[in-house]
Coordinates of C-alpha atoms in Angstrom, one line a residue:
M1 CA 43.5 34.5 151.1
E2 CA 43.1 32.0 153.9
K3 CA 41.1 28.8 153.4
W4 CA 38.2 28.6 155.9
V5 CA 37.2 25.2 157.0
E6 CA 34.4 24.5 159.5
I7 CA 35.0 21.6 161.8
R8 CA 32.1 19.2 161.7
K9 CA 32.5 16.6 164.5
A10 CA 29.2 14.8 165.2
G11 CA 27.7 14.7 168.7
N12 CA 24.6 15.3 170.8
F13 CA 25.9 18.6 172.1
K14 CA 22.8 19.4 174.2
E15 CA 23.0 16.1 176.0
I16 CA 26.8 16.3 176.5
G17 CA 26.4 19.9 177.7
Q18 CA 23.9 18.9 180.3
A19 CA 26.1 16.1 181.5
C20 CA 29.1 18.4 181.9
G21 CA 27.2 21.5 183.1
I22 CA 28.1 23.5 180.0
S23 CA 26.4 25.0 177.1
P24 CA 25.9 23.1 173.8
V25 CA 28.3 25.7 172.2
T26 CA 31.1 24.8 174.5
A27 CA 30.3 21.1 174.2
R28 CA 30.7 21.4 170.4
V29 CA 34.0 23.2 170.8
L30 CA 35.3 20.4 173.0
R31 CA 34.1 17.8 170.5
N32 CA 36.1 19.7 167.9
R33 CA 39.1 19.1 170.1
D34 CA 38.6 15.4 169.5
L35 CA 37.0 14.8 172.9
V36 CA 34.2 12.3 172.6
T37 CA 32.6 11.3 175.9
A38 CA 31.3 13.4 178.7
D39 CA 34.0 12.0 181.0
E40 CA 36.8 13.1 178.6
M41 CA 35.3 16.5 178.5
D42 CA 34.9 16.7 182.3
N43 CA 38.6 15.7 182.7
Y44 CA 39.5 18.4 180.2
L45 CA 37.5 21.1 182.0
H46 CA 38.9 20.1 185.4
P47 CA 42.6 19.3 185.0
N48 CA 44.5 18.1 188.1
R49 CA 47.8 16.4 188.9
G50 CA 46.0 13.1 189.6
K51 CA 45.3 12.9 185.8
L52 CA 49.0 12.8 184.9
H53 CA 50.3 9.6 183.5
D54 CA 52.3 7.2 185.7
A55 CA 55.9 8.3 185.1
S56 CA 57.3 4.8 185.7
L57 CA 55.5 3.7 182.4
M58 CA 58.2 5.5 180.4
S59 CA 60.8 3.2 179.0
G60 CA 64.2 3.5 180.8
M61 CA 62.8 5.5 183.7
E62 CA 63.2 2.8 186.3
E63 CA 66.8 2.0 185.3
A64 CA 67.8 5.7 185.1
S65 CA 66.4 6.5 188.6
L66 CA 68.0 3.5 190.2
I67 CA 71.4 4.4 188.7
I68 CA 71.2 8.0 190.0
L69 CA 69.9 6.9 193.4
S70 CA 72.9 4.5 193.7
K71 CA 75.3 7.3 192.8
I72 CA 73.8 9.6 195.4
K73 CA 74.2 6.8 198.0
E74 CA 77.8 6.3 197.0
G75 CA 78.6 10.0 197.1
K76 CA 79.6 10.0 193.4
K77 CA 79.9 13.3 191.5
I78 CA 77.0 13.9 189.1
R79 CA 77.1 16.4 186.3
I80 CA 73.9 17.6 184.6
I81 CA 74.3 18.7 181.0
G82 CA 71.3 20.7 179.6
D83 CA 70.6 23.1 176.7
Y84 CA 70.6 26.8 176.2
D85 CA 66.9 27.4 175.5
V86 CA 64.0 27.7 177.9
D87 CA 63.4 23.9 178.0
G88 CA 67.0 23.2 178.5
I89 CA 67.4 25.8 181.3
S90 CA 64.2 24.6 183.0
S91 CA 65.1 20.9 182.8
T92 CA 68.6 21.6 184.1
F93 CA 67.1 23.6 187.0
I94 CA 64.6 20.8 187.7
L95 CA 67.3 18.1 187.8
Y96 CA 69.7 20.2 189.8
K97 CA 67.1 21.1 192.5
G98 CA 65.8 17.5 192.6
I99 CA 69.1 15.6 192.8
S100 CA 70.4 18.1 195.3
F101 CA 67.2 17.6 197.4
F102 CA 68.0 13.9 197.6
G103 CA 71.5 14.7 198.8
G104 CA 73.3 14.2 195.5
L105 CA 76.7 15.8 194.8
C106 CA 75.9 17.4 191.5
D107 CA 76.7 20.4 189.4
Y108 CA 75.6 21.5 185.9
R109 CA 76.9 22.5 182.5
I110 CA 74.9 24.3 179.9
P111 CA 76.4 24.5 176.4
H112 CA 77.3 27.9 175.1
R113 CA 75.3 28.4 171.9
I114 CA 78.2 29.7 169.8
E115 CA 81.2 28.1 171.4
D116 CA 79.7 24.6 172.1
G117 CA 76.7 24.4 169.8
Y118 CA 73.6 22.3 170.7
G119 CA 73.8 19.4 173.0
I120 CA 76.6 17.5 174.7
N121 CA 80.0 17.3 172.9
I122 CA 83.3 15.5 173.3
N123 CA 84.9 18.5 175.0
M124 CA 82.2 18.5 177.7
I125 CA 82.8 14.9 178.4
D126 CA 86.6 15.4 178.6
E127 CA 85.9 18.3 181.0
A128 CA 83.7 16.2 183.2
H129 CA 86.3 13.4 183.3
A130 CA 89.0 15.8 184.2
A131 CA 86.9 17.2 187.0
G132 CA 86.4 13.8 188.6
I133 CA 82.8 13.4 187.5
D134 CA 81.5 9.9 187.8
T135 CA 78.1 10.2 186.1
I136 CA 76.6 12.5 183.4
I137 CA 72.9 12.9 183.1
T138 CA 71.6 14.9 180.2
C139 CA 68.3 16.8 179.9
D140 CA 66.6 18.1 176.7
N141 CA 69.5 16.6 174.7
G142 CA 71.5 13.4 174.3
I143 CA 69.4 11.2 172.1
S144 CA 71.6 12.2 169.2
A145 CA 74.9 11.8 171.1
Y146 CA 75.9 8.4 169.8
N147 CA 79.6 9.0 169.4
Q148 CA 79.8 11.2 172.5
T149 CA 78.3 8.5 174.6
L150 CA 80.8 6.0 173.3
H151 CA 83.6 8.4 174.3
A152 CA 82.1 8.8 177.8
K153 CA 81.9 5.0 178.3
E154 CA 85.5 4.6 177.1
L155 CA 86.6 7.0 179.8
G156 CA 84.7 5.0 182.4
L157 CA 81.8 7.5 182.9
T158 CA 78.3 6.5 183.6
M159 CA 75.9 8.0 181.0
V160 CA 72.2 8.6 181.7
I161 CA 70.2 10.4 178.9
T162 CA 66.9 12.1 179.4
D163 CA 65.5 13.8 176.3
H164 CA 62.3 14.3 174.3
H165 CA 63.6 14.8 170.8
E166 CA 63.2 12.5 167.8
V167 CA 65.5 9.5 167.7
P168 CA 68.0 9.8 164.8
F169 CA 67.6 7.3 162.0
E170 CA 69.0 6.3 158.6
D171 CA 66.8 5.3 155.7
V172 CA 68.1 1.8 154.7
D173 CA 66.2 0.3 151.7
G174 CA 63.1 2.2 152.6
E175 CA 63.1 1.3 156.3
R176 CA 64.2 3.3 159.3
K177 CA 67.3 2.2 161.1
Y178 CA 67.4 4.0 164.5
I179 CA 70.7 5.1 165.9
I180 CA 70.4 4.9 169.6
P181 CA 73.3 5.8 171.9
K182 CA 74.7 3.0 174.1
A183 CA 74.1 4.8 177.4
D184 CA 73.6 3.1 180.7
A185 CA 70.0 4.3 180.6
I186 CA 67.9 6.3 178.2
V187 CA 64.6 8.1 179.0
D188 CA 62.9 9.5 175.9
P189 CA 59.2 9.0 175.2
K190 CA 60.0 9.0 171.5
L191 CA 62.1 5.9 171.7
P192 CA 60.6 3.5 169.1
S193 CA 60.1 0.9 171.8
D194 CA 58.4 3.2 174.2
T195 CA 54.7 2.7 175.0
Y196 CA 54.2 5.7 177.2
P197 CA 50.6 7.0 176.8
F198 CA 51.6 10.5 175.6
S199 CA 55.0 11.1 173.9
G200 CA 54.5 14.8 173.2
I201 CA 56.1 16.2 176.4
C202 CA 59.1 18.5 176.6
G203 CA 62.5 17.9 178.2
A204 CA 61.7 19.6 181.4
F205 CA 58.5 17.5 181.8
V206 CA 60.6 14.4 181.3
A207 CA 63.0 15.6 184.0
F208 CA 60.0 16.4 186.3
K209 CA 58.7 12.8 185.8
F210 CA 62.2 11.4 186.4
L211 CA 62.2 13.0 189.9
E212 CA 58.8 11.5 190.6
V213 CA 60.2 8.0 190.0
L214 CA 63.4 8.9 191.9
H215 CA 61.3 9.8 194.9
L216 CA 59.2 6.7 194.6
N217 CA 62.3 4.4 194.5
A218 CA 63.9 6.3 197.3
R219 CA 60.9 5.9 199.5
E220 CA 60.4 2.2 198.7
S221 CA 64.1 1.4 199.2
G222 CA 64.4 3.0 202.6
F223 CA 66.8 5.5 201.1
Y224 CA 65.5 8.4 203.3
N225 CA 66.5 6.6 206.4
D226 CA 69.8 5.4 205.2
T227 CA 72.4 7.3 207.2
N228 CA 75.4 5.4 205.8
G229 CA 75.2 7.0 202.4
A230 CA 75.5 10.5 201.2
S231 CA 71.9 11.3 202.0
T232 CA 70.7 11.9 205.5
L233 CA 67.2 13.0 204.6
S234 CA 64.4 11.9 206.9
F235 CA 61.2 11.1 205.1
D236 CA 59.0 14.2 204.9
E237 CA 56.4 14.0 202.2
S238 CA 55.6 17.7 202.6
L239 CA 59.2 18.8 201.7
Y240 CA 59.0 16.8 198.5
E241 CA 55.6 18.1 197.7
E242 CA 56.7 21.7 198.2
L243 CA 59.7 21.1 195.9
M244 CA 57.5 19.6 193.2
L245 CA 55.1 22.5 193.3
E246 CA 58.0 24.8 192.6
L247 CA 59.3 22.6 189.8
T248 CA 55.7 22.4 188.3
E249 CA 56.1 26.1 187.4
F250 CA 59.2 25.3 185.3
A251 CA 57.7 22.2 183.6
A252 CA 54.8 24.4 182.6
L253 CA 57.0 27.2 181.4
A254 CA 59.1 24.9 179.2
T255 CA 56.0 23.1 177.8
V256 CA 54.6 26.4 176.5
C257 CA 58.0 27.8 175.3
D258 CA 58.9 24.6 173.5
V259 CA 55.6 24.8 171.7
M260 CA 54.3 21.4 172.9
E261 CA 50.7 20.6 172.2
L262 CA 48.5 21.7 175.1
K263 CA 46.5 18.5 175.3
D264 CA 46.5 15.4 177.4
E265 CA 48.9 15.8 180.4
N266 CA 50.6 18.9 178.9
R267 CA 47.3 20.7 179.5
V268 CA 47.3 19.6 183.1
I269 CA 50.9 20.7 183.9
V270 CA 50.5 24.1 182.2
Y271 CA 47.1 24.7 183.8
K272 CA 48.5 24.0 187.3
G273 CA 51.9 25.7 186.6
M274 CA 50.4 29.0 185.4
K275 CA 48.3 29.2 188.6
L276 CA 51.5 28.6 190.7
L277 CA 53.5 31.1 188.7
E278 CA 51.1 33.9 189.6
K279 CA 52.5 33.5 193.2
S280 CA 55.8 31.8 192.3
R281 CA 57.7 29.9 195.0
N282 CA 60.9 30.8 193.2
L283 CA 62.6 34.1 194.1
G284 CA 64.2 34.6 190.7
M285 CA 61.0 33.9 188.9
R286 CA 59.1 36.4 191.1
A287 CA 61.7 39.0 190.3
L288 CA 61.4 38.4 186.5
I289 CA 57.6 38.5 186.7
D290 CA 57.9 41.9 188.5
T291 CA 60.5 43.2 186.2
T292 CA 58.5 42.4 183.1
Q293 CA 55.4 44.1 184.7
I294 CA 53.1 41.1 184.6
S295 CA 52.8 40.6 188.3
G296 CA 49.3 40.7 189.7
K297 CA 47.9 39.5 186.3
V298 CA 46.1 36.3 185.5
L299 CA 48.8 34.6 183.6
S300 CA 48.2 32.9 180.2
S301 CA 50.3 31.0 177.8
Y302 CA 51.0 34.3 176.1
H303 CA 52.8 35.6 179.2
L304 CA 54.9 32.5 179.3
G305 CA 55.7 32.2 175.6
F306 CA 56.1 35.8 174.7
I307 CA 57.2 37.7 177.8
I308 CA 59.0 35.4 180.3
G309 CA 60.4 32.9 177.8
P310 CA 62.1 35.4 175.5
C311 CA 64.0 36.9 178.4
L312 CA 65.4 33.5 179.2
N313 CA 66.2 32.7 175.6
A314 CA 67.9 36.1 175.2
S315 CA 70.5 35.1 177.8
G316 CA 71.5 32.1 175.6
R317 CA 71.3 34.0 172.4
L318 CA 73.4 37.1 173.3
D319 CA 75.4 35.9 176.3
T320 CA 75.1 32.7 178.3
S321 CA 72.1 30.7 179.5
L322 CA 73.9 30.4 182.9
K323 CA 72.6 33.9 183.6
A324 CA 69.0 32.6 183.5
L325 CA 69.7 29.4 185.5
E326 CA 71.6 31.4 188.1
L327 CA 68.6 33.8 188.4
F328 CA 66.4 30.9 189.5
L329 CA 69.0 29.6 191.9
E330 CA 69.5 33.1 193.5
T331 CA 68.6 33.4 197.2
D332 CA 69.2 37.1 197.6
V333 CA 66.3 39.5 196.8
A334 CA 68.3 42.4 195.6
A335 CA 70.6 40.2 193.5
S336 CA 67.6 38.4 191.9
Y337 CA 66.1 41.7 190.7
A338 CA 69.5 42.8 189.3
R339 CA 69.7 39.5 187.4
A340 CA 66.1 39.8 186.2
E341 CA 66.8 43.3 184.9
E342 CA 69.9 42.2 183.0
L343 CA 67.8 39.5 181.3
K344 CA 65.2 42.0 180.3
K345 CA 67.8 44.4 178.9
L346 CA 69.3 41.5 176.8
N347 CA 65.8 40.7 175.5
D348 CA 65.3 44.3 174.5
E349 CA 68.5 44.3 172.6
R350 CA 67.6 41.0 171.0
K351 CA 64.3 42.5 169.8
D352 CA 66.1 45.4 168.0
M353 CA 68.5 43.0 166.3
T354 CA 65.7 40.7 165.3
S355 CA 63.7 43.5 163.6
E356 CA 66.7 44.4 161.5
A357 CA 67.4 40.8 160.5
V358 CA 63.7 40.1 159.6
A359 CA 63.6 43.2 157.4
L360 CA 66.7 42.1 155.5
A361 CA 65.4 38.5 155.1
E362 CA 62.1 39.9 153.7
N363 CA 64.0 41.9 151.1
I364 CA 66.0 38.9 150.0
V365 CA 62.8 36.8 149.6
E366 CA 61.0 39.6 147.8
S367 CA 63.9 40.0 145.4
K368 CA 63.3 36.5 144.0
E369 CA 61.3 36.2 140.8
T370 CA 59.5 33.1 142.2
L371 CA 59.3 31.7 145.7
D372 CA 60.9 28.3 146.3
K373 CA 58.7 25.7 148.0
I374 CA 61.2 25.7 150.9
L375 CA 62.9 29.0 151.5
V376 CA 66.6 29.1 152.4
V377 CA 67.7 32.6 153.3
Y378 CA 71.4 33.4 153.7
L379 CA 72.0 36.2 156.2
K380 CA 75.7 36.2 156.3
D381 CA 76.1 38.7 159.1
C382 CA 73.0 37.8 161.2
H383 CA 73.8 36.8 164.8
E384 CA 73.5 33.0 164.6
S385 CA 71.4 32.9 167.7
L386 CA 68.7 34.8 166.0
A387 CA 68.3 32.6 163.0
G388 CA 65.5 30.5 164.4
I389 CA 63.4 33.6 165.4
V390 CA 63.9 35.1 161.9
A391 CA 63.0 31.8 160.2
G392 CA 59.8 31.7 162.2
R393 CA 58.8 35.2 161.2
I394 CA 59.5 34.5 157.5
R395 CA 57.6 31.2 157.7
E396 CA 54.6 33.1 159.2
K397 CA 54.6 35.7 156.5
Y398 CA 55.1 33.4 153.5
S399 CA 53.5 30.2 154.9
R400 CA 56.5 28.1 153.6
P401 CA 59.1 26.0 155.4
T402 CA 62.0 28.4 156.0
F403 CA 65.7 28.0 156.9
V404 CA 67.8 31.1 157.9
V405 CA 71.5 30.4 157.5
T406 CA 74.3 32.5 158.9
K407 CA 78.1 32.5 158.6
T408 CA 80.2 31.5 161.6
E409 CA 83.9 30.8 162.3
K410 CA 83.1 27.1 162.0
G411 CA 81.2 27.3 158.8
L412 CA 77.5 27.9 158.1
K413 CA 74.8 27.4 160.7
G414 CA 71.1 27.6 160.3
S415 CA 67.7 27.1 161.9
G416 CA 64.6 26.0 160.3
R417 CA 60.9 26.4 161.0
S418 CA 58.3 24.4 159.2
I419 CA 54.6 24.3 158.3
D420 CA 52.2 21.5 159.2
A421 CA 52.3 20.0 155.7
Y422 CA 56.1 19.4 155.8
D423 CA 58.1 17.2 158.1
M424 CA 61.3 19.1 158.3
Y425 CA 63.3 16.4 160.1
E426 CA 62.5 13.8 157.5
G427 CA 63.3 16.3 154.8
L428 CA 66.8 16.8 156.3
V429 CA 67.4 13.1 156.6
A430 CA 67.0 12.9 152.8
V431 CA 69.8 15.4 152.2
S432 CA 71.9 14.6 155.2
D433 CA 75.1 14.3 153.1
C434 CA 74.9 18.0 152.5
M435 CA 75.4 18.8 156.2
T436 CA 78.0 18.2 158.8
K437 CA 75.4 18.1 161.5
F438 CA 71.6 18.4 161.9
G439 CA 68.9 17.7 164.4
G440 CA 65.4 18.7 165.4
H441 CA 61.8 17.5 164.8
K442 CA 58.9 17.9 162.4
L443 CA 58.5 21.7 162.8
A444 CA 61.9 23.0 163.8
S445 CA 65.5 22.1 163.2
G446 CA 69.1 23.2 163.4
I447 CA 71.8 22.6 160.7
S448 CA 75.5 23.0 160.1
L449 CA 77.1 22.8 156.7
E450 CA 80.0 24.0 154.6
E451 CA 79.5 27.2 152.5
E452 CA 80.1 25.4 149.2
K453 CA 77.2 23.1 150.0
L454 CA 74.5 25.7 150.5
E455 CA 73.4 25.9 146.9
E456 CA 73.1 22.1 146.6
F457 CA 71.3 21.9 150.0
T458 CA 68.7 24.4 148.8
R459 CA 68.2 22.8 145.4
R460 CA 67.9 19.2 146.7
L461 CA 65.6 20.2 149.6
N462 CA 63.2 21.7 147.0
E463 CA 63.6 18.8 144.6
N464 CA 62.8 16.2 147.2
C465 CA 59.7 17.9 148.7
D466 CA 56.2 17.2 147.3
L467 CA 54.5 20.4 148.6
N468 CA 51.9 22.0 146.4
D469 CA 50.2 25.4 146.3
E470 CA 47.4 24.4 148.7
D471 CA 50.0 23.6 151.4
F472 CA 51.0 27.2 151.4
V473 CA 47.6 28.5 152.1
E474 CA 46.8 29.1 155.8
T475 CA 43.9 27.0 156.9
V476 CA 41.5 28.6 159.4
R477 CA 39.7 26.0 161.3
I478 CA 36.3 27.3 162.4
D479 CA 34.4 25.7 165.3
M480 CA 31.0 26.8 164.2
E481 CA 28.9 29.5 162.6
L482 CA 27.5 31.4 165.5
P483 CA 25.1 34.5 165.5
F484 CA 26.2 37.4 167.6
D485 CA 23.2 37.1 170.0
Y486 CA 25.0 34.1 171.5
V487 CA 27.9 36.3 172.5
R488 CA 27.1 36.9 176.1
V489 CA 29.2 37.1 179.4
D490 CA 28.2 33.6 180.5
L491 CA 29.5 32.0 177.3
A492 CA 32.6 34.1 177.3
K493 CA 33.3 33.0 180.9
E494 CA 32.6 29.4 180.0
L495 CA 35.0 29.4 177.1
C496 CA 37.7 30.6 179.5
L497 CA 37.5 27.2 181.1
L498 CA 39.2 25.9 178.0
E499 CA 42.4 27.8 178.7
P500 CA 45.3 27.5 178.5
F501 CA 45.2 28.1 174.8
G502 CA 48.2 27.4 172.5
N503 CA 49.5 24.8 170.2
G504 CA 47.1 21.9 170.1
N505 CA 44.4 23.8 171.9
P506 CA 43.6 27.0 169.9
K507 CA 41.2 29.6 170.9
P508 CA 37.7 28.8 169.7
L509 CA 36.9 30.5 166.4
M510 CA 33.3 31.4 165.3
A511 CA 32.1 32.6 162.0
L512 CA 29.2 34.7 160.7
R513 CA 28.2 35.8 157.2
D514 CA 26.8 39.1 156.0
V515 CA 27.9 41.2 158.9
T516 CA 27.2 44.9 158.2
V517 CA 29.8 47.4 159.3
I518 CA 27.9 50.6 160.2
S519 CA 30.8 52.7 161.4
G520 CA 34.3 52.5 162.7
Q521 CA 37.1 54.4 164.4
Y522 CA 40.8 53.9 165.1
L523 CA 41.6 52.5 168.5
G524 CA 44.7 52.9 170.6
K525 CA 47.2 55.8 171.0
S526 CA 48.8 55.1 167.6
G527 CA 45.6 54.2 165.9
L528 CA 46.8 50.7 165.0
Y529 CA 43.6 48.9 165.8
G530 CA 39.9 49.3 165.1
K531 CA 36.5 49.5 166.9
Y532 CA 33.3 49.1 164.9
K533 CA 29.5 49.2 165.2
V534 CA 28.2 46.2 163.3
S535 CA 24.8 44.5 162.8
D536 CA 23.8 41.0 161.8
L537 CA 20.8 39.9 159.7
S538 CA 18.5 40.6 162.7
G539 CA 19.4 44.2 162.6
R540 CA 20.7 44.3 166.2
V541 CA 23.8 46.4 166.7
Y542 CA 27.0 45.2 168.4
E543 CA 30.5 46.4 169.0
M544 CA 33.4 44.6 167.3
L545 CA 37.1 45.0 167.7
Y546 CA 40.0 44.3 165.3
F547 CA 43.7 44.0 166.2
G548 CA 45.0 43.0 162.8
D549 CA 46.4 45.1 160.0
I550 CA 44.1 48.1 159.7
H551 CA 45.6 49.3 156.5
A552 CA 45.1 45.9 154.8
L553 CA 41.5 46.0 155.9
E554 CA 41.1 49.5 154.3
D555 CA 42.7 48.3 151.1
Y556 CA 40.3 45.3 151.0
V557 CA 37.3 47.6 151.5
C558 CA 38.6 50.0 148.8
K559 CA 38.9 47.1 146.4
I560 CA 35.3 45.9 147.0
Y561 CA 33.4 49.1 147.9
G562 CA 35.5 51.9 146.5
N563 CA 37.6 54.8 147.8
D564 CA 34.9 56.6 149.7
E565 CA 33.8 53.7 151.9
A566 CA 37.5 52.9 152.6
A567 CA 38.3 56.5 153.5
N568 CA 35.3 56.7 155.9
L569 CA 35.8 53.3 157.4
H570 CA 37.5 54.7 160.5
K571 CA 36.1 58.2 160.7
G572 CA 33.1 57.4 162.8
V573 CA 30.6 58.2 160.0
R574 CA 28.1 55.8 158.5
V575 CA 29.4 53.3 155.9
N576 CA 27.7 50.4 154.3
V577 CA 30.2 47.6 154.1
K578 CA 29.3 43.9 154.4
L579 CA 31.8 41.2 155.5
S580 CA 31.9 37.6 156.4
I581 CA 34.1 37.3 159.4
V582 CA 35.8 34.7 161.7
Y583 CA 35.9 35.9 165.3
E584 CA 36.9 35.1 168.8
I585 CA 34.7 35.7 171.9
G586 CA 36.6 37.7 174.5
L587 CA 35.8 38.7 178.1
N588 CA 36.5 42.3 179.1
E589 CA 36.6 43.4 182.8
F590 CA 36.7 47.1 183.5
R591 CA 36.1 48.8 186.8
G592 CA 34.2 45.8 188.1
N593 CA 32.0 45.5 185.0
E594 CA 32.2 42.5 182.7
S595 CA 31.3 42.4 179.0
A596 CA 31.6 39.9 176.2
Q597 CA 33.6 41.0 173.1
I598 CA 33.4 40.2 169.5
I599 CA 37.0 40.2 168.2
M600 CA 37.4 39.9 164.4
K601 CA 40.3 37.7 163.3
Y602 CA 39.7 37.2 159.6
Y603 CA 37.4 38.7 157.0
R604 CA 36.4 38.4 153.4

């Protein structure tokens, strides 16, 4: 059973609501998101690009942009090295389009998930050197590449790192000793010395900001009018603005798919990017949106994170992420639709493989007499690219940090997904001698280890953690107790102003005690959902929807009220069941008519 906690942030919600032109209910929800003043709330309700932080404030940004600008002027070959997930694909695309726009001679390299592993490696550096590359610029990786960077410098390459991951460190006598690559320039808002106002941005957003500073330095240095160098661009602000609008789409997509918190400037870029994606400037993106049948819809973070993103990730999981990148670089309409269809088919295949792996992982977990605090599930034959997805599903079901480990030709590889109460990266640092390689952040990680170390790895992870039973109980954070008579179209529309919803900006949750269920029926072709007539203490009747586990609800009613009430719950006949519920307020539009919806999320 979940733990229900009502958020109780103080404030004069009526006064704040009047100042912002919103209801006291919405003002309270915003206060629960840690917004205090009317100005902060107004900025939140009306995000625009002018509220993004100055990119030049990020440590290393000035040095990195000047290096790349000089390389463009000198006609030097630049290679972009990204990553195989959505953030890596998007940041590679952003840098390639941007540096090419400024006249740079650049190409790209995305690691193959199985053949190369995560991030830049020695082989890639040797490849670049052999190809006559002068400068490597990384995106969404590189902050862990200490030895690789040394190797590149020994070969005479210029190294620029742009990343957003945690900086590796060693624990020396209780203090952190950071291991920072000796690159020519490093841009990473998580550098210990960085004072950038908001460090929680993804790799693609870092790349986007890099281009902002590159453009600023190009304009101020007269680069646009320099016909002696490689660039022969004439200054045209409109061309640059058009480029950045297209790249905003990709920064937004990566922010959602990399599960960044949708607050501060992340909220701004996602809000703007989703609007742009609905009429994308990118031919390949338009083809993918059409192919996945979401064109013409008002896009939400759900569409980005669970429809578009998985198609891109599937290319890197089952084939190569170059397929996704080349889709976005495609200039032929027919070819773009063929590429988009291929990605969709790969994702459909990935879904089937994932379902099988999740079922097997659940069987392994259920076979244990007791659950470890940290679950380590060994799926020998699982495709290594699916380990992270499976770990996420197992973590969701059992509310415990989870690693899924698979066997590869190079030893064991695994992916971890964590819960809020456990910093997975710090946990791995404490057992680093069990692994040959690891990386990640608080909530997700990747590991490599020898097979004989798996048992020790599992044992020591659990011995070192201080999680307790309360940490494994899902906490449902309720915005307020709200009677049903507040649920009207005007409030439902107003709450839509808080979108996009996602990590760091959850949908508002309301609660109400003593809700009487009068009758119910199955909903949908397969009868997987429920629709109910309910009443509150005033006796007024409302309609309520439930999209959760119908059979679990019936089992709960059977346990409390008996077999007859449970059997009749979805037969359309009168029942007498009382529940306390947590619910969302939805807005339904059908044939031009709008209505507010009560959508039950939890019950007891």
